[in-house]
mmCIF file of C-alpha atoms in Angstrom:
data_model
loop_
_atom_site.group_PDB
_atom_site.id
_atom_site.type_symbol
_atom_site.label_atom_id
_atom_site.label_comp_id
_atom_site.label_asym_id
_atom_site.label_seq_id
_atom_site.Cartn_x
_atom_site.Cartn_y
_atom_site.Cartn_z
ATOM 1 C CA UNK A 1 -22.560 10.585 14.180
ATOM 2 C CA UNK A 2 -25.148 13.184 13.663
ATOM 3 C CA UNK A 3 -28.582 12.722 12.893
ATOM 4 C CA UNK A 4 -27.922 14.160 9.693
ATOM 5 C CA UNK A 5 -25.971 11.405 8.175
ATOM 6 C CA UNK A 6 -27.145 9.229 5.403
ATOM 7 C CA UNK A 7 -28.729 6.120 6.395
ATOM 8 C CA UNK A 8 -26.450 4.404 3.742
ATOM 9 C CA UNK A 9 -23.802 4.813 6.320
ATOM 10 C CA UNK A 10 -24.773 3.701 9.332
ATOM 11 C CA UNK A 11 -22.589 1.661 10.993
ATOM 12 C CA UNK A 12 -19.918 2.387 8.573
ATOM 13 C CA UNK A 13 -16.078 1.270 9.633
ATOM 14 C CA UNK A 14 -14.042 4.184 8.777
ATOM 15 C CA UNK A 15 -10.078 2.429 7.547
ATOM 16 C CA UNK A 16 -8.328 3.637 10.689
ATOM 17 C CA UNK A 17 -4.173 4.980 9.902
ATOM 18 C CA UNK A 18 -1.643 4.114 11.778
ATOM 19 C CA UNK A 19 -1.253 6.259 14.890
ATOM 20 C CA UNK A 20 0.856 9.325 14.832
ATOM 21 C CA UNK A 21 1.195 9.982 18.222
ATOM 22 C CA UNK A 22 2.663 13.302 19.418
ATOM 23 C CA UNK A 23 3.152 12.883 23.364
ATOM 24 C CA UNK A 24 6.866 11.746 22.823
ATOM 25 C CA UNK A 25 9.177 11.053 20.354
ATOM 26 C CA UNK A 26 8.781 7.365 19.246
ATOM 27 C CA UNK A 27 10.759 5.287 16.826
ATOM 28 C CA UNK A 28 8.141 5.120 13.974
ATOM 29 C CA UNK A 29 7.638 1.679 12.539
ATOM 30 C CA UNK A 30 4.235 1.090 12.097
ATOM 31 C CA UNK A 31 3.448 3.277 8.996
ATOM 32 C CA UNK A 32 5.593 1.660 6.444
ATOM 33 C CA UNK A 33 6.789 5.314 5.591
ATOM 34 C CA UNK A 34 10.586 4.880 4.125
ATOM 35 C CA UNK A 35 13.125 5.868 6.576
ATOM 36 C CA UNK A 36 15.113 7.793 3.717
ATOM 37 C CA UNK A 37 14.511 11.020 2.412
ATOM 38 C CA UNK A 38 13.359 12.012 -0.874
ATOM 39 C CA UNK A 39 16.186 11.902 -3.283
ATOM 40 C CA UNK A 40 18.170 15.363 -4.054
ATOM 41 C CA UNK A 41 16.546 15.680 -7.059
ATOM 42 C CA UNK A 42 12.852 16.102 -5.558
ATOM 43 C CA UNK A 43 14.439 18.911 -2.974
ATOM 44 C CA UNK A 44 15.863 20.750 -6.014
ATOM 45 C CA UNK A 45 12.192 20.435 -8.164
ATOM 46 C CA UNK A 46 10.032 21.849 -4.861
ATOM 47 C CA UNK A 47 12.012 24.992 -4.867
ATOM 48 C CA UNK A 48 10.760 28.507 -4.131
ATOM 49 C CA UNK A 49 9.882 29.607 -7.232
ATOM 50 C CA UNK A 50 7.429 26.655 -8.120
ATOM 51 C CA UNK A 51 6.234 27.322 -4.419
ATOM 52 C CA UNK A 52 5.127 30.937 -5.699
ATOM 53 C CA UNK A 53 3.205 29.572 -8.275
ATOM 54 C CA UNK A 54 0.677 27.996 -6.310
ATOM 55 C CA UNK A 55 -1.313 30.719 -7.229
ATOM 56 C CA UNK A 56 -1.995 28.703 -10.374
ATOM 57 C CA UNK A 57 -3.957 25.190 -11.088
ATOM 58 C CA UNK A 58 -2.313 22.423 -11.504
ATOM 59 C CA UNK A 59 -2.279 20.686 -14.793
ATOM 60 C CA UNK A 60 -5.310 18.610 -14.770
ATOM 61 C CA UNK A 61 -4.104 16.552 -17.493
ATOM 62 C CA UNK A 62 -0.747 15.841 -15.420
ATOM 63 C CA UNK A 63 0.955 15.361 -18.479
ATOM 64 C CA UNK A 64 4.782 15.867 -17.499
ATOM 65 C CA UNK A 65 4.754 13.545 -14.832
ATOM 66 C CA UNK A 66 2.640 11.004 -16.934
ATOM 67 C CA UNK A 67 4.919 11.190 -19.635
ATOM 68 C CA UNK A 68 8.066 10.411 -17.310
ATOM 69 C CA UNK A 69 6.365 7.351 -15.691
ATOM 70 C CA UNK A 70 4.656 6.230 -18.870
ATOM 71 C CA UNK A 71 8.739 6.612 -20.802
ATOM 72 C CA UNK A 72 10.224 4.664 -17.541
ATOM 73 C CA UNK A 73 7.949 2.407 -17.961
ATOM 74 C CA UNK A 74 7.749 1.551 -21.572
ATOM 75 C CA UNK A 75 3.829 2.178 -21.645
ATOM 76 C CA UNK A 76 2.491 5.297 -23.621
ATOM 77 C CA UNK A 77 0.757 8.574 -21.230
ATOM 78 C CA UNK A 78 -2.314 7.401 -22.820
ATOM 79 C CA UNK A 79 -2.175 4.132 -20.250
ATOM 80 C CA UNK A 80 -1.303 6.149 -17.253
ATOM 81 C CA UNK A 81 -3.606 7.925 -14.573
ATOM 82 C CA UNK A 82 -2.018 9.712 -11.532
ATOM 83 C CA UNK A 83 -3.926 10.218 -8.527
ATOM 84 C CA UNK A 84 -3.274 11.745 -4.660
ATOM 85 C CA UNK A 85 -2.116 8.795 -3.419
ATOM 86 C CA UNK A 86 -2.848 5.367 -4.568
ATOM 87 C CA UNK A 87 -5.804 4.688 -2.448
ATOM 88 C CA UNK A 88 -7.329 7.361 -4.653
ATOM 89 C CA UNK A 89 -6.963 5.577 -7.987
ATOM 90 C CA UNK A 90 -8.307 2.259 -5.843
ATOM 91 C CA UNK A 91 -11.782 4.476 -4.981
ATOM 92 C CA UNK A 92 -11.972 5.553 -8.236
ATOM 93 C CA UNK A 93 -11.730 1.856 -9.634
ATOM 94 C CA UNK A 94 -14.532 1.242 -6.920
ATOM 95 C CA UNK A 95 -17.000 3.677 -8.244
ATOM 96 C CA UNK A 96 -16.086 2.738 -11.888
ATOM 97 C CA UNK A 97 -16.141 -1.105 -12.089
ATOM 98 C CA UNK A 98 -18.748 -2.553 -9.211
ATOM 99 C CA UNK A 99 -21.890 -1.618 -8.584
ATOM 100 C CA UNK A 100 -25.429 -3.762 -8.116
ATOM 101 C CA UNK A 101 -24.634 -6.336 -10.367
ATOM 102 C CA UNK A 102 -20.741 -6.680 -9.978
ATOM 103 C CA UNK A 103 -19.130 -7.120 -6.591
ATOM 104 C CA UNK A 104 -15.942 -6.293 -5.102
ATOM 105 C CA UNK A 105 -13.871 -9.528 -4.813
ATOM 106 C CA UNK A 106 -10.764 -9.353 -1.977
ATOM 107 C CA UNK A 107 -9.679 -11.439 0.446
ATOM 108 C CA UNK A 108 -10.445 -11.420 3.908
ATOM 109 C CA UNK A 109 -6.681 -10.323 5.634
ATOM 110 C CA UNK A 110 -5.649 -7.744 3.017
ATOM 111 C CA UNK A 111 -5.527 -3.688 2.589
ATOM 112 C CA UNK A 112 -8.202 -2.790 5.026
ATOM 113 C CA UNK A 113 -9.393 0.303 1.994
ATOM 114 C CA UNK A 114 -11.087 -2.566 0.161
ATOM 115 C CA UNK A 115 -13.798 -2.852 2.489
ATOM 116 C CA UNK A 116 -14.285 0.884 3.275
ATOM 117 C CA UNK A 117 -14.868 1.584 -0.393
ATOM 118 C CA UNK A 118 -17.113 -1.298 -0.982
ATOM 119 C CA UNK A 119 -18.948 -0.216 1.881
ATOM 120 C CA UNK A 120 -19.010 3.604 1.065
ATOM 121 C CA UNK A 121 -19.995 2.860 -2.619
ATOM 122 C CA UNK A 122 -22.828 0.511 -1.473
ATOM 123 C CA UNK A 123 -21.641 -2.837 -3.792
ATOM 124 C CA UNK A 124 -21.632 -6.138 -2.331
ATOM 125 C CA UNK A 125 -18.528 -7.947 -1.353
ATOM 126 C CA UNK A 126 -17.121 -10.861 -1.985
ATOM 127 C CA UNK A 127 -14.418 -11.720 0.682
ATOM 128 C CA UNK A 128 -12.077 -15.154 0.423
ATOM 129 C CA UNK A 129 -10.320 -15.965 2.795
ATOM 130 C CA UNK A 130 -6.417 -17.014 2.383
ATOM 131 C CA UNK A 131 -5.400 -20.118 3.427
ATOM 132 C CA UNK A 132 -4.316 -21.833 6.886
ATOM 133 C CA UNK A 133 -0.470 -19.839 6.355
ATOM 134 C CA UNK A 134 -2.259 -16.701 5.613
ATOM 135 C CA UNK A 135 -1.300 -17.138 1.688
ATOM 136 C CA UNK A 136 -3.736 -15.745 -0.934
ATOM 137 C CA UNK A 137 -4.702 -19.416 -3.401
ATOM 138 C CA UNK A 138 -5.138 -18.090 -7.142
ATOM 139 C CA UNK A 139 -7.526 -20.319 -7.783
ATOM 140 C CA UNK A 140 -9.959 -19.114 -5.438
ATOM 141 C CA UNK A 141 -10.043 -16.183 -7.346
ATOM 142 C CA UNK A 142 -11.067 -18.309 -10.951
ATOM 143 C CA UNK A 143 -14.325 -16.932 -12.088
ATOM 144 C CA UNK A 144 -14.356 -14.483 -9.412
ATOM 145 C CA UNK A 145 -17.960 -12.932 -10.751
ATOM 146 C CA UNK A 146 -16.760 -9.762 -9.706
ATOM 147 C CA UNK A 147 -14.002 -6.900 -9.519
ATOM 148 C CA UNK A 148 -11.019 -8.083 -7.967
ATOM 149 C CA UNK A 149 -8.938 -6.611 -5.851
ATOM 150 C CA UNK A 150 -5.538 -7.993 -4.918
ATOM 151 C CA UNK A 151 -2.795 -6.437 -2.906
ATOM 152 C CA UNK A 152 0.650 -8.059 -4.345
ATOM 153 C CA UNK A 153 2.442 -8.471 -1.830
ATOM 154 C CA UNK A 154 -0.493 -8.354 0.136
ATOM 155 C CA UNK A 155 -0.943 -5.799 3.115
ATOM 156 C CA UNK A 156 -0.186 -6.992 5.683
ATOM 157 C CA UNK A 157 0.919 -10.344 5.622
ATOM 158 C CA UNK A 158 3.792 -9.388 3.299
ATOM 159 C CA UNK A 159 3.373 -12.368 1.207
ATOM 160 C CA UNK A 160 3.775 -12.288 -2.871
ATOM 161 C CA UNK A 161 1.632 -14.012 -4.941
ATOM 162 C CA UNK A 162 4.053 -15.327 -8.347
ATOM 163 C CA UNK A 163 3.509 -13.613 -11.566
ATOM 164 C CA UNK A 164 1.740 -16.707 -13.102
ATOM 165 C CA UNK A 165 -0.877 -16.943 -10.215
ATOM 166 C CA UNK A 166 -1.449 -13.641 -10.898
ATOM 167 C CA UNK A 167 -1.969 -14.065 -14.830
ATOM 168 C CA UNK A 168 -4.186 -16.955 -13.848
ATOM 169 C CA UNK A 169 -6.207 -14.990 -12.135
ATOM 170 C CA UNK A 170 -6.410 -12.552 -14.811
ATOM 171 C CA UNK A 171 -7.006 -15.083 -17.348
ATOM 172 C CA UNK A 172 -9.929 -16.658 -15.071
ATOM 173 C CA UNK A 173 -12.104 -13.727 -15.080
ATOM 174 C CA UNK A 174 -12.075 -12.387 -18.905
ATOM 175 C CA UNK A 175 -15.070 -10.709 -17.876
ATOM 176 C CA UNK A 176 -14.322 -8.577 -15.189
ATOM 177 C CA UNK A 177 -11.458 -6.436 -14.287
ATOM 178 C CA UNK A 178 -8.974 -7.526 -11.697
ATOM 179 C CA UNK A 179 -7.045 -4.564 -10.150
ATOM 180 C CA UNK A 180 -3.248 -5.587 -8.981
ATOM 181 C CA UNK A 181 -2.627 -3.289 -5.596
ATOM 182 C CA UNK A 182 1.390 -2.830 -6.065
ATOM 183 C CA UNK A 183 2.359 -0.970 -3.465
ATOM 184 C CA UNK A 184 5.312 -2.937 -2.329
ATOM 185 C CA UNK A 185 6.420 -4.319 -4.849
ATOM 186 C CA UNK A 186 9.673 -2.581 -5.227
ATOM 187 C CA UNK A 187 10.831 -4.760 -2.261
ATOM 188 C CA UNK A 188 10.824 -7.892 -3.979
ATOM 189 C CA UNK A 189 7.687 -9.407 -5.425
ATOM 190 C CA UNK A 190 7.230 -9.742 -9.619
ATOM 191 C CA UNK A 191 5.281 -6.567 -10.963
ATOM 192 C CA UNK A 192 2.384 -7.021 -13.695
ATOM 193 C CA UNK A 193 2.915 -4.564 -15.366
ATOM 194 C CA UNK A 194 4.179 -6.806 -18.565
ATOM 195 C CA UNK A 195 0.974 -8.395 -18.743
ATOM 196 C CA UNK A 196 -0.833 -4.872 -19.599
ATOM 197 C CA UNK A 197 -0.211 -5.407 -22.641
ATOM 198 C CA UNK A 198 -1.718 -8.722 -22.788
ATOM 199 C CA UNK A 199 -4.868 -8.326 -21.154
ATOM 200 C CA UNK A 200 -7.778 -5.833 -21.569
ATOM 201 C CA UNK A 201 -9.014 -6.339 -17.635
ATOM 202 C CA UNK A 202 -6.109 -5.860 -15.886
ATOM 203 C CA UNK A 203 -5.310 -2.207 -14.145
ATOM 204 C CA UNK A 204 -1.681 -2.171 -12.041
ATOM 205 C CA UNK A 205 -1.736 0.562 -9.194
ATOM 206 C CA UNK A 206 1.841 1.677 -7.631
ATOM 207 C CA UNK A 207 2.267 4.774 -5.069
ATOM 208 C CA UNK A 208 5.101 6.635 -4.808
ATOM 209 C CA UNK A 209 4.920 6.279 -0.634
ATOM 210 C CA UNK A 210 6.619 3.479 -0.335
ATOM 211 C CA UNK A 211 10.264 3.197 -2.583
ATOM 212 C CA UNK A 212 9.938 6.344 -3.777
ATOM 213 C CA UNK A 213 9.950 8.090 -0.149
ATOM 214 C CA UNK A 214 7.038 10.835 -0.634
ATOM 215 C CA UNK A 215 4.488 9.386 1.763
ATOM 216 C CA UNK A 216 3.836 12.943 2.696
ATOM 217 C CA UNK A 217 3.285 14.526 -0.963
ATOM 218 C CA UNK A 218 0.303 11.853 -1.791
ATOM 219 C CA UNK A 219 1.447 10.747 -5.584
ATOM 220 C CA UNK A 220 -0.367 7.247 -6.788
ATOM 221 C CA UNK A 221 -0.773 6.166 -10.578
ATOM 222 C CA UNK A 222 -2.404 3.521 -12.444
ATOM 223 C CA UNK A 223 -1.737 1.433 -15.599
ATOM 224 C CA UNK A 224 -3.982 -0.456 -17.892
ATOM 225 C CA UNK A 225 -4.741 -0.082 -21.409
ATOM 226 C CA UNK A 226 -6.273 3.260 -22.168
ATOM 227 C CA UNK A 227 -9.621 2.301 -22.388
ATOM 228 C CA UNK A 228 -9.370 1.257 -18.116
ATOM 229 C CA UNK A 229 -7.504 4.585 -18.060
ATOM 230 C CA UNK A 230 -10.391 6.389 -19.881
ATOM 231 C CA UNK A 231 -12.865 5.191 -17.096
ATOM 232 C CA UNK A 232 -10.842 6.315 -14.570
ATOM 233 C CA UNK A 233 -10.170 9.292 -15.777
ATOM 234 C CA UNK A 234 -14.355 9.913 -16.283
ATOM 235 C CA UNK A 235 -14.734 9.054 -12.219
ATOM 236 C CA UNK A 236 -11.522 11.829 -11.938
ATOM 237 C CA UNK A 237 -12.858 14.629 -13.647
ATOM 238 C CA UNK A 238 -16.275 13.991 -12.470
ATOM 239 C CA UNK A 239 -15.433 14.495 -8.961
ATOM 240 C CA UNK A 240 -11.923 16.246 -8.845
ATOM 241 C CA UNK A 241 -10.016 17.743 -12.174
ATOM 242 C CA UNK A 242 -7.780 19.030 -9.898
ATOM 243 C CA UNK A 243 -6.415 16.127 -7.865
ATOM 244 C CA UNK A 244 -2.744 16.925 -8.205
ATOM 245 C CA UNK A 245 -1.597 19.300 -6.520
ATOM 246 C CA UNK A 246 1.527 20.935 -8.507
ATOM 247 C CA UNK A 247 4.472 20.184 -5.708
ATOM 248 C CA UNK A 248 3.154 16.806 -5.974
ATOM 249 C CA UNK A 249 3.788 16.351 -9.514
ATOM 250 C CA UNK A 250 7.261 18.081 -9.473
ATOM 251 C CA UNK A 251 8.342 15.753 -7.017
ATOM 252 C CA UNK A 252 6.925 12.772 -8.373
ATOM 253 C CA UNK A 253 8.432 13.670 -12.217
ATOM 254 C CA UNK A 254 11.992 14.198 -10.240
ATOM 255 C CA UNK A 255 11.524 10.846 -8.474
ATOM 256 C CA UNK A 256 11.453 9.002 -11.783
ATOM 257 C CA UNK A 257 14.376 10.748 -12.972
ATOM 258 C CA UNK A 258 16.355 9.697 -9.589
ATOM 259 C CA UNK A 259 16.197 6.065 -9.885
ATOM 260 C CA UNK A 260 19.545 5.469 -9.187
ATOM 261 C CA UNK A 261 19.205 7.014 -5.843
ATOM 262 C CA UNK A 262 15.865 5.072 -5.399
ATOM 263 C CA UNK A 263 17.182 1.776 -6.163
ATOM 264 C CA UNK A 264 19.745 2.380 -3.522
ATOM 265 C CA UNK A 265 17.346 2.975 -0.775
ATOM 266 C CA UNK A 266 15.297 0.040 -1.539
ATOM 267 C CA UNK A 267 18.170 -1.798 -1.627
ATOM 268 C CA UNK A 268 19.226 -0.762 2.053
ATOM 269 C CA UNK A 269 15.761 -1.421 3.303
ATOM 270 C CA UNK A 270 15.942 -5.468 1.870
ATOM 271 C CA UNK A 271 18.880 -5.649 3.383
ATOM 272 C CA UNK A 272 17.670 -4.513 6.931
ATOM 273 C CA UNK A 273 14.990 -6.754 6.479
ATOM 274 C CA UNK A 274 16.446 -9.651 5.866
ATOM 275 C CA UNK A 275 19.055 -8.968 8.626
ATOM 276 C CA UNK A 276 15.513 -8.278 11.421
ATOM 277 C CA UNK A 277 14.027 -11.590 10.057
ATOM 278 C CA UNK A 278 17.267 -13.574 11.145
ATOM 279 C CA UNK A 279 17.345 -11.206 14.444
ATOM 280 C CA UNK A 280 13.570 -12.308 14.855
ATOM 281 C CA UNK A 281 14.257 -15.592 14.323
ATOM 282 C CA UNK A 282 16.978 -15.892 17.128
ATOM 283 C CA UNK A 283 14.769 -14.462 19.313
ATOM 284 C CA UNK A 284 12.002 -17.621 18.322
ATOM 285 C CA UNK A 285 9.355 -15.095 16.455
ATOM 286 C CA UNK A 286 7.223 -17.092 13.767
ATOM 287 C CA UNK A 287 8.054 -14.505 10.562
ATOM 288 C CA UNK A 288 5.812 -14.685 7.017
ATOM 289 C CA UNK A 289 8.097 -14.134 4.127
ATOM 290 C CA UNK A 290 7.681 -10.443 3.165
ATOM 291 C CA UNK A 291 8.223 -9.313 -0.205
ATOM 292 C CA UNK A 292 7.245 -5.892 1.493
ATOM 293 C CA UNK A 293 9.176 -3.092 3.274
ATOM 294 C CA UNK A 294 7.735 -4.768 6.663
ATOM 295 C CA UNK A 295 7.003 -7.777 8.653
ATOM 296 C CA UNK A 296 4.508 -10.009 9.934
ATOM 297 C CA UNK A 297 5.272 -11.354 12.963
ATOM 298 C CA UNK A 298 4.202 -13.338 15.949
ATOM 299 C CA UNK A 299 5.776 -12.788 19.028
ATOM 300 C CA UNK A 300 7.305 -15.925 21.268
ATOM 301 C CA UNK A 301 6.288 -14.622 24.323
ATOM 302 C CA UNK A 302 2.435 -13.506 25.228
ATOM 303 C CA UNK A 303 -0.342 -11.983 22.663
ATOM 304 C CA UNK A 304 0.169 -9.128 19.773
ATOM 305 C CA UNK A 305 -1.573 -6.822 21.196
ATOM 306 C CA UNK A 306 0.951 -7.088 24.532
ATOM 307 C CA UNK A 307 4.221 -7.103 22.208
ATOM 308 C CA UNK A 308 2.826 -3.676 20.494
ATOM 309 C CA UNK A 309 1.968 -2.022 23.843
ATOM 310 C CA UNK A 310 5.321 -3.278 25.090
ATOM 311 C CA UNK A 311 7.333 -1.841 22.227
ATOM 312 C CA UNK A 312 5.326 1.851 22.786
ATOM 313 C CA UNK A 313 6.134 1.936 26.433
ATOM 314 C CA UNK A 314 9.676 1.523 25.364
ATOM 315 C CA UNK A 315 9.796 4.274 22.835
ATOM 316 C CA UNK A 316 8.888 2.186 19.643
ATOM 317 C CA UNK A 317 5.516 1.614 17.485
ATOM 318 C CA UNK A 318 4.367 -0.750 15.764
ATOM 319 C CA UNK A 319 1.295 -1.505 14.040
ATOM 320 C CA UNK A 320 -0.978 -4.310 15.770
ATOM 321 C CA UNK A 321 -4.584 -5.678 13.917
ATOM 322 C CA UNK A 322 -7.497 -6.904 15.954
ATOM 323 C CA UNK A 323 -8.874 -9.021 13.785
ATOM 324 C CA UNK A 324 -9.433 -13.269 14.943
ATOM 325 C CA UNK A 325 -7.072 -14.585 12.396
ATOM 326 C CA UNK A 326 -4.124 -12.020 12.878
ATOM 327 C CA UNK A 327 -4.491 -10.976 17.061
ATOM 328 C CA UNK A 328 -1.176 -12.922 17.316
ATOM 329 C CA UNK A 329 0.922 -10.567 15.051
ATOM 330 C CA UNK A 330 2.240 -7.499 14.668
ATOM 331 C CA UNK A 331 3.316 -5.643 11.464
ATOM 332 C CA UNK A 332 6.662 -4.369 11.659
ATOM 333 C CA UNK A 333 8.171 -1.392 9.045
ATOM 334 C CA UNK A 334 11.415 -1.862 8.029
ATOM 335 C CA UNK A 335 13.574 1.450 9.488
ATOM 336 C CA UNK A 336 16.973 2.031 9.031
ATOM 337 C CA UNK A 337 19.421 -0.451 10.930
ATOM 338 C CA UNK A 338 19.716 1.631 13.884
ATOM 339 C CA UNK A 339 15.643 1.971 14.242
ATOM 340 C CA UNK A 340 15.612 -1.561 13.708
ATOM 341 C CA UNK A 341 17.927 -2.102 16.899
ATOM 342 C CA UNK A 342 15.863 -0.176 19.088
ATOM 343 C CA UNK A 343 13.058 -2.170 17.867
ATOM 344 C CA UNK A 344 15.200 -5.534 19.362
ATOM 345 C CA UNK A 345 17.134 -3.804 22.238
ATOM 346 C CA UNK A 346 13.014 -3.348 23.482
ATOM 347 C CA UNK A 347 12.060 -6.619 22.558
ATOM 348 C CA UNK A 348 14.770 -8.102 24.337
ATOM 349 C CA UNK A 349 13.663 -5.733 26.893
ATOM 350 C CA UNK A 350 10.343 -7.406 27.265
ATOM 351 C CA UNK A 351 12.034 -10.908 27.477
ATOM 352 C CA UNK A 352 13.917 -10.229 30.415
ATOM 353 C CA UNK A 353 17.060 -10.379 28.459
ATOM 354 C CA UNK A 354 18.642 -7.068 29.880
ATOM 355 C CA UNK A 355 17.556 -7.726 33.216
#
């Protein structure tokens, strides 16, 4: 760091992505990127003629796509906010809802954003920790005395949290808004987005990375009732009118009218879950349940961090966390069947089983 940098950051932990390593071609699980591409209707929408109009602004207003989540979704525009990339929205709920008086209120294995932007906004954190099976406990969360911030299913355990601890939660902090992180929750876990509503404090955040296969094109968007959607649309246009880039918006308009196709990939990665969690079990791995488009799991045979560097040296990644309470694991994305076999022909690898 330079001697130029704010003393507010000193010491600051950057959130650190997943590696993309380029010094060989690796079968990529440690993203949780989809394996599929986006659907047909996405490549038809990004064609050249709306790539010759990048000439032009976006629409700061992002209306079109807004209006084709907000009509999917049986909510009105007015309760929508898009944003490049989910983690965007999740800053921008950050600047708008803690500050000196209100913390930020997460637990302590969960999306490792929460404590960057607590940290870069300079508000105090409140972290709880999940219980002895790495589950999140609603009632910790009663009377938080804070913002909350909860990752359903929680990154990256993979656990869900029910729809009625989550309204419990809701309904134990009338006072403060709790922010519902749903970026996997395509793959199984109950959305709130029924409960929006119902409740004045509650703000739902989705990404289009995940089931709707455009990691790459950065399209996030939050619900809540408009007034929520008002403040974050203040902390947008006070830092970046512009956040949408208009590719971005195509694609993400054209992914809401492909559902069909959308549905189907989800559908093939649950499937090659569930088939790796009875392939991990075989092979004696302690699995969470994941609600999630990856796993959590703890290899039979030596440490995490020695499964991981096994798996790269054979031509696979996967994601492996240093912290105390999680050394042991590895998160896993859920590829395509044939990515998912080359994950366990290398694991088998490792335990001697070709040999």
């Amino acid at each position: 760091m330079s001697s130029f940098l704010s003393g507010r950051f000193s010491g600051i932990e950057a959130y650190v992505p997943g590696e993309q390593p380029q010094d060989r071609s690796y079968v990529k699980l440690n993203t949780n990127e989809s394996p599929y591409p986006p659907s047909p209707g996405v490549l038809a929408a990004i064609n050249s003629a709306e790539v010759a109009r990048l000439n032009l602004y976006p629409d700061p207003d992002t209306r079109s796509a807004a209006l084709a989540i907000s009509g999917a979704l049986g909510l009105g525009p007015e309760n929508i906010i898009l944003g490049n990339g989910s983690d965007e929205l999740l800053a921008f709920a950050f600047q708008a809802f803690c500050d000196a008086k209100t913390p930020a209120v997460y637990a302590d294995i969960t999306y490792g954003f929460y404590s960057v932007y607590a940290r870069i906004n300079c508000v105090e954190s409140r972290v709880l920790p999940l219980d002895d099976t790495l589950r999140l406990v609603p009632s910790d969360y009663y009377g938080a005395g804070g913002t909350v911030f909860i990752a359903n299913p929680n990154s990256p355990t993979g656990r869900a949290v029910p729809l009625a601890g989550i309204e419990a939660i809701i309904r134990g902090n009338p006072g403060n808004v709790v922010v519902v992180d749903e970026a996997y929750a395509a793959f199984g876990a109950e959305s709130a987005v029924p409960l929006i509503a119902k409740y004045d404090n509650l703000i739902v955040v989705h990404t289009m990375s995940k089931s709707k296969n455009l990691a790459g094109a950065r399209v996030g968007y939050a619900m809540a009732r408009s007034e929520l959607i008002a403040d974050l649309n203040t902390m947008k246009f006070s830092f970046n009118p512009y956040n949408m880039n208009r590719l971005s918006l195509l694609a993400a308009e054209a992914a809401i009218n492909d559902s069909d196709y959308y549905e189907e990939c989800v559908a093939k990665i649950v499937s090659s879950r569930e088939r790796a969690v009875l392939a991990l079990y075989g092979r004696m791995f302690d699995v969470l349940p994941s609600r999630a488009n990856f796993l959590f799991a703890k290899p039979s045979f030596g440490s995490g961090r020695d499964y991981y560097l096994g798996l790269k040296e054979r031509g696979v990644l996967v994601r492996h966390l240093p912290q105390e309470r999680i050394k042991d694991y590895v998160r896993i994305t859920i590829g395509t069947d044939e990515q998912m076999d080359a994950l366990l022909a290398a694991t088998d690898d490792m335990m001697g089983k070709n040999r």
